Every structure is written in C-alpha cells, then in structure tokens.
C-alpha cells in the first residue's frame, strides 16, 4: 500500500475518535460514518449526516484516494452532498431511504508507463441511491446503499501527452457503500 493515505494504523484512531464523539449523547441527531468498502479501492471515505426532521436528512461525504487504475496512478479527493428522504415509518436516521446526490472529484493523474505524463482531472456528476440504515442500541449505525450515477469531467495535461483513460470516472457508474458509524 505504498503511497496510500489509508493504512491499518490509521483505522484504529479514526474508529476511536468516532466512538469518543458518540459516547456523549444518546438522543443525538447526527451520525459520523466510514465506508468500510472503500479500502478495497485504496480510499478513505467519511460521511456526516444531520437529521433535518423525522423523515429527512442531509449528508456530506468526503473521500481521499491514492489508487491506480488502468495504468494510471491517481491521488485526489471528492465531495458528495446528498439529501435523504426516509420512506419507512421509523424516524430518521433509521430505515429505508432514497437520496439524490451530486459529486465533485479532483485528481492528479500520472501515467504508470510514462513517468513524464501528468495531468489534473476534475469532474462533476450526480445520481440517486436507495439504501437502508439501521441504528442499534440508539448509538451504532450501519448503512448500506446502491444506485446509479453519472459523471462528466475534463483532463488538463501538465506534462507529456494526453494518454489518460478516464473511462472509470466519466459516464455512467454504480455507487455502492457499506458504512459503519455512530450517532453523535
């Protein structure tokens, strides 16, 4: 995991901070979560969700990555705001929900095959997810979701030639997650 910001020694402090925040308020109306699928793609993905009323919430997600895909090394971040409509009879933040979202991403790209090829990539997109969130013991949160997304971006070459394949980020995609967290 050379060059990756997410290492095992970072995971324990993140979880300890999450639990420290959550130890204070049983009637909390906010959650802090980490997507436990993200390390598979060498990414750290955190979300903060604020309940607005009994059937809706606003969530702000942030990720940082240092992965490689299709011969391209990339480092960068993304921000994903979403508005959740809870459809079940239980009060937010628990139950089945649908959530439209938008996403901004910004990456530095380097060609693994040609060391002098470097570029910046940014994209904007959105989509709709369907999910279910459980709250256990009024404190521990488990959130699972899936849905279609679409992104469109541009590459600005800094050096070398434009040989970057952005197909993994442009166009239609699938947004999935399995998040673990706490109410704060």
PDB file of N, CA and C in Angstrom, residues 77-117:
ATOM      1  N   UNK A  77      -9.362  13.884  -4.252  1.00  0.00           N
ATOM      2  CA  UNK A  77     -10.469  13.884  -3.307  1.00  0.00           C
ATOM      3  C   UNK A  77     -11.792  14.063  -4.035  1.00  0.00           C
ATOM      4  N   UNK A  78     -12.853  13.822  -3.291  1.00  0.00           N
ATOM      5  CA  UNK A  78     -14.199  14.054  -3.793  1.00  0.00           C
ATOM      6  C   UNK A  78     -15.100  14.492  -2.662  1.00  0.00           C
ATOM      7  N   UNK A  79     -16.117  15.261  -3.008  1.00  0.00           N
ATOM      8  CA  UNK A  79     -17.114  15.735  -2.046  1.00  0.00           C
ATOM      9  C   UNK A  79     -18.483  15.344  -2.590  1.00  0.00           C
ATOM     10  N   UNK A  80     -19.320  14.743  -1.720  1.00  0.00           N
ATOM     11  CA  UNK A  80     -20.624  14.248  -2.147  1.00  0.00           C
ATOM     12  C   UNK A  80     -21.718  14.693  -1.181  1.00  0.00           C
ATOM     13  N   UNK A  81     -22.420  15.790  -1.473  1.00  0.00           N
ATOM     14  CA  UNK A  81     -23.602  16.141  -0.677  1.00  0.00           C
ATOM     15  C   UNK A  81     -24.821  15.358  -1.176  1.00  0.00           C
ATOM     16  N   UNK A  82     -25.681  14.962  -0.242  1.00  0.00           N
ATOM     17  CA  UNK A  82     -26.912  14.266  -0.623  1.00  0.00           C
ATOM     18  C   UNK A  82     -28.038  14.614   0.343  1.00  0.00           C
ATOM     19  N   UNK A  83     -29.249  14.543  -0.169  1.00  0.00           N
ATOM     20  CA  UNK A  83     -30.449  14.793   0.633  1.00  0.00           C
ATOM     21  C   UNK A  83     -31.209  13.480   0.716  1.00  0.00           C
ATOM     22  N   UNK A  84     -31.449  12.994   1.936  1.00  0.00           N
ATOM     23  CA  UNK A  84     -32.093  11.698   2.119  1.00  0.00           C
ATOM     24  C   UNK A  84     -33.571  11.865   2.484  1.00  0.00           C
ATOM     25  N   UNK A  85     -34.415  11.124   1.755  1.00  0.00           N
ATOM     26  CA  UNK A  85     -35.842  11.034   2.058  1.00  0.00           C
ATOM     27  C   UNK A  85     -36.080   9.653   2.659  1.00  0.00           C
ATOM     28  N   UNK A  86     -36.418   9.590   3.948  1.00  0.00           N
ATOM     29  CA  UNK A  86     -36.675   8.308   4.597  1.00  0.00           C
ATOM     30  C   UNK A  86     -38.112   7.889   4.322  1.00  0.00           C
ATOM     31  N   UNK A  87     -38.286   6.658   3.834  1.00  0.00           N
ATOM     32  CA  UNK A  87     -39.585   6.166   3.390  1.00  0.00           C
ATOM     33  C   UNK A  87     -40.276   5.277   4.413  1.00  0.00           C
ATOM     34  N   UNK A  88     -39.559   4.793   5.400  1.00  0.00           N
ATOM     35  CA  UNK A  88     -40.125   3.866   6.371  1.00  0.00           C
ATOM     36  C   UNK A  88     -40.800   4.624   7.511  1.00  0.00           C
ATOM     37  N   UNK A  89     -41.518   3.895   8.343  1.00  0.00           N
ATOM     38  CA  UNK A  89     -42.233   4.515   9.458  1.00  0.00           C
ATOM     39  C   UNK A  89     -41.309   4.927  10.597  1.00  0.00           C
ATOM     40  N   UNK A  90     -40.136   4.328  10.686  1.00  0.00           N
ATOM     41  CA  UNK A  90     -39.203   4.729  11.742  1.00  0.00           C
ATOM     42  C   UNK A  90     -38.639   6.112  11.420  1.00  0.00           C
ATOM     43  N   UNK A  91     -38.252   6.830  12.457  1.00  0.00           N
ATOM     44  CA  UNK A  91     -37.747   8.196  12.279  1.00  0.00           C
ATOM     45  C   UNK A  91     -36.303   8.195  11.783  1.00  0.00           C
ATOM     46  N   UNK A  92     -35.983   9.201  10.982  1.00  0.00           N
ATOM     47  CA  UNK A  92     -34.615   9.391  10.505  1.00  0.00           C
ATOM     48  C   UNK A  92     -33.691   9.524  11.715  1.00  0.00           C
ATOM     49  N   UNK A  93     -32.539   8.935  11.677  1.00  0.00           N
ATOM     50  CA  UNK A  93     -31.805   8.419  10.535  1.00  0.00           C
ATOM     51  C   UNK A  93     -31.885   6.905  10.361  1.00  0.00           C
ATOM     52  N   UNK A  94     -33.007   6.288  10.709  1.00  0.00           N
ATOM     53  CA  UNK A  94     -33.134   4.840  10.547  1.00  0.00           C
ATOM     54  C   UNK A  94     -34.187   4.534   9.493  1.00  0.00           C
ATOM     55  N   UNK A  95     -33.958   3.447   8.750  1.00  0.00           N
ATOM     56  CA  UNK A  95     -34.951   2.981   7.802  1.00  0.00           C
ATOM     57  C   UNK A  95     -34.497   3.031   6.361  1.00  0.00           C
ATOM     58  N   UNK A  96     -35.446   2.751   5.478  1.00  0.00           N
ATOM     59  CA  UNK A  96     -35.212   2.765   4.033  1.00  0.00           C
ATOM     60  C   UNK A  96     -35.262   4.209   3.547  1.00  0.00           C
ATOM     61  N   UNK A  97     -34.365   4.551   2.620  1.00  0.00           N
ATOM     62  CA  UNK A  97     -34.321   5.918   2.099  1.00  0.00           C
ATOM     63  C   UNK A  97     -33.952   5.934   0.622  1.00  0.00           C
ATOM     64  N   UNK A  98     -34.302   7.037  -0.041  1.00  0.00           N
ATOM     65  CA  UNK A  98     -33.783   7.360  -1.367  1.00  0.00           C
ATOM     66  C   UNK A  98     -33.054   8.687  -1.221  1.00  0.00           C
ATOM     67  N   UNK A  99     -31.986   8.849  -1.985  1.00  0.00           N
ATOM     68  CA  UNK A  99     -31.169  10.057  -1.831  1.00  0.00           C
ATOM     69  C   UNK A  99     -30.580  10.500  -3.163  1.00  0.00           C
ATOM     70  N   UNK A 100     -31.040  11.638  -3.676  1.00  0.00           N
ATOM     71  CA  UNK A 100     -30.333  12.236  -4.805  1.00  0.00           C
ATOM     72  C   UNK A 100     -29.020  12.833  -4.298  1.00  0.00           C
ATOM     73  N   UNK A 101     -27.986  12.784  -5.127  1.00  0.00           N
ATOM     74  CA  UNK A 101     -26.694  13.323  -4.704  1.00  0.00           C
ATOM     75  C   UNK A 101     -25.986  13.978  -5.873  1.00  0.00           C
ATOM     76  N   UNK A 102     -25.059  14.848  -5.549  1.00  0.00           N
ATOM     77  CA  UNK A 102     -24.125  15.402  -6.525  1.00  0.00           C
ATOM     78  C   UNK A 102     -22.724  15.078  -6.031  1.00  0.00           C
ATOM     79  N   UNK A 103     -21.756  15.093  -6.956  1.00  0.00           N
ATOM     80  CA  UNK A 103     -20.379  14.773  -6.559  1.00  0.00           C
ATOM     81  C   UNK A 103     -19.405  15.591  -7.390  1.00  0.00           C
ATOM     82  N   UNK A 104     -18.429  16.164  -6.680  1.00  0.00           N
ATOM     83  CA  UNK A 104     -17.300  16.821  -7.331  1.00  0.00           C
ATOM     84  C   UNK A 104     -16.064  16.006  -7.004  1.00  0.00           C
ATOM     85  N   UNK A 105     -15.216  15.743  -8.022  1.00  0.00           N
ATOM     86  CA  UNK A 105     -13.977  14.995  -7.831  1.00  0.00           C
ATOM     87  C   UNK A 105     -12.819  15.752  -8.461  1.00  0.00           C
ATOM     88  N   UNK A 106     -11.664  15.691  -7.825  1.00  0.00           N
ATOM     89  CA  UNK A 106     -10.458  16.322  -8.352  1.00  0.00           C
ATOM     90  C   UNK A 106      -9.276  15.386  -8.100  1.00  0.00           C
ATOM     91  N   UNK A 107      -8.565  15.034  -9.178  1.00  0.00           N
ATOM     92  CA  UNK A 107      -7.446  14.100  -9.075  1.00  0.00           C
ATOM     93  C   UNK A 107      -6.224  14.623  -9.819  1.00  0.00           C
ATOM     94  N   UNK A 108      -5.049  14.221  -9.329  1.00  0.00           N
ATOM     95  CA  UNK A 108      -3.808  14.366 -10.071  1.00  0.00           C
ATOM     96  C   UNK A 108      -3.539  13.002 -10.687  1.00  0.00           C
ATOM     97  N   UNK A 109      -3.282  12.966 -11.990  1.00  0.00           N
ATOM     98  CA  UNK A 109      -3.067  11.718 -12.716  1.00  0.00           C
ATOM     99  C   UNK A 109      -1.621  11.608 -13.176  1.00  0.00           C
ATOM    100  N   UNK A 110      -1.048  10.416 -13.039  1.00  0.00           N
ATOM    101  CA  UNK A 110       0.289  10.133 -13.568  1.00  0.00           C
ATOM    102  C   UNK A 110       0.226   8.801 -14.277  1.00  0.00           C
ATOM    103  N   UNK A 111       0.791   8.756 -15.477  1.00  0.00           N
ATOM    104  CA  UNK A 111       0.818   7.536 -16.277  1.00  0.00           C
ATOM    105  C   UNK A 111       1.873   6.604 -15.695  1.00  0.00           C
ATOM    106  N   UNK A 112       1.471   5.395 -15.313  1.00  0.00           N
ATOM    107  CA  UNK A 112       2.405   4.421 -14.739  1.00  0.00           C
ATOM    108  C   UNK A 112       3.474   3.987 -15.740  1.00  0.00           C
ATOM    109  N   UNK A 113       3.152   4.032 -17.039  1.00  0.00           N
ATOM    110  CA  UNK A 113       4.087   3.580 -18.072  1.00  0.00           C
ATOM    111  C   UNK A 113       5.052   4.670 -18.524  1.00  0.00           C
ATOM    112  N   UNK A 114       4.615   5.919 -18.508  1.00  0.00           N
ATOM    113  CA  UNK A 114       5.438   7.042 -18.958  1.00  0.00           C
ATOM    114  C   UNK A 114       5.514   8.063 -17.831  1.00  0.00           C
ATOM    115  N   UNK A 115       6.652   8.121 -17.148  1.00  0.00           N
ATOM    116  CA  UNK A 115       6.775   8.937 -15.938  1.00  0.00           C
ATOM    117  C   UNK A 115       6.612  10.431 -16.179  1.00  0.00           C
ATOM    118  N   UNK A 116       6.758  10.895 -17.424  1.00  0.00           N
ATOM    119  CA  UNK A 116       6.639  12.331 -17.665  1.00  0.00           C
ATOM    120  C   UNK A 116       5.202  12.758 -17.996  1.00  0.00           C
ATOM    121  N   UNK A 117       4.267  11.824 -18.102  1.00  0.00           N
ATOM    122  CA  UNK A 117       2.870  12.167 -18.379  1.00  0.00           C
ATOM    123  C   UNK A 117       2.140  12.459 -17.071  1.00  0.00           C
TER     124      UNK A 117
END
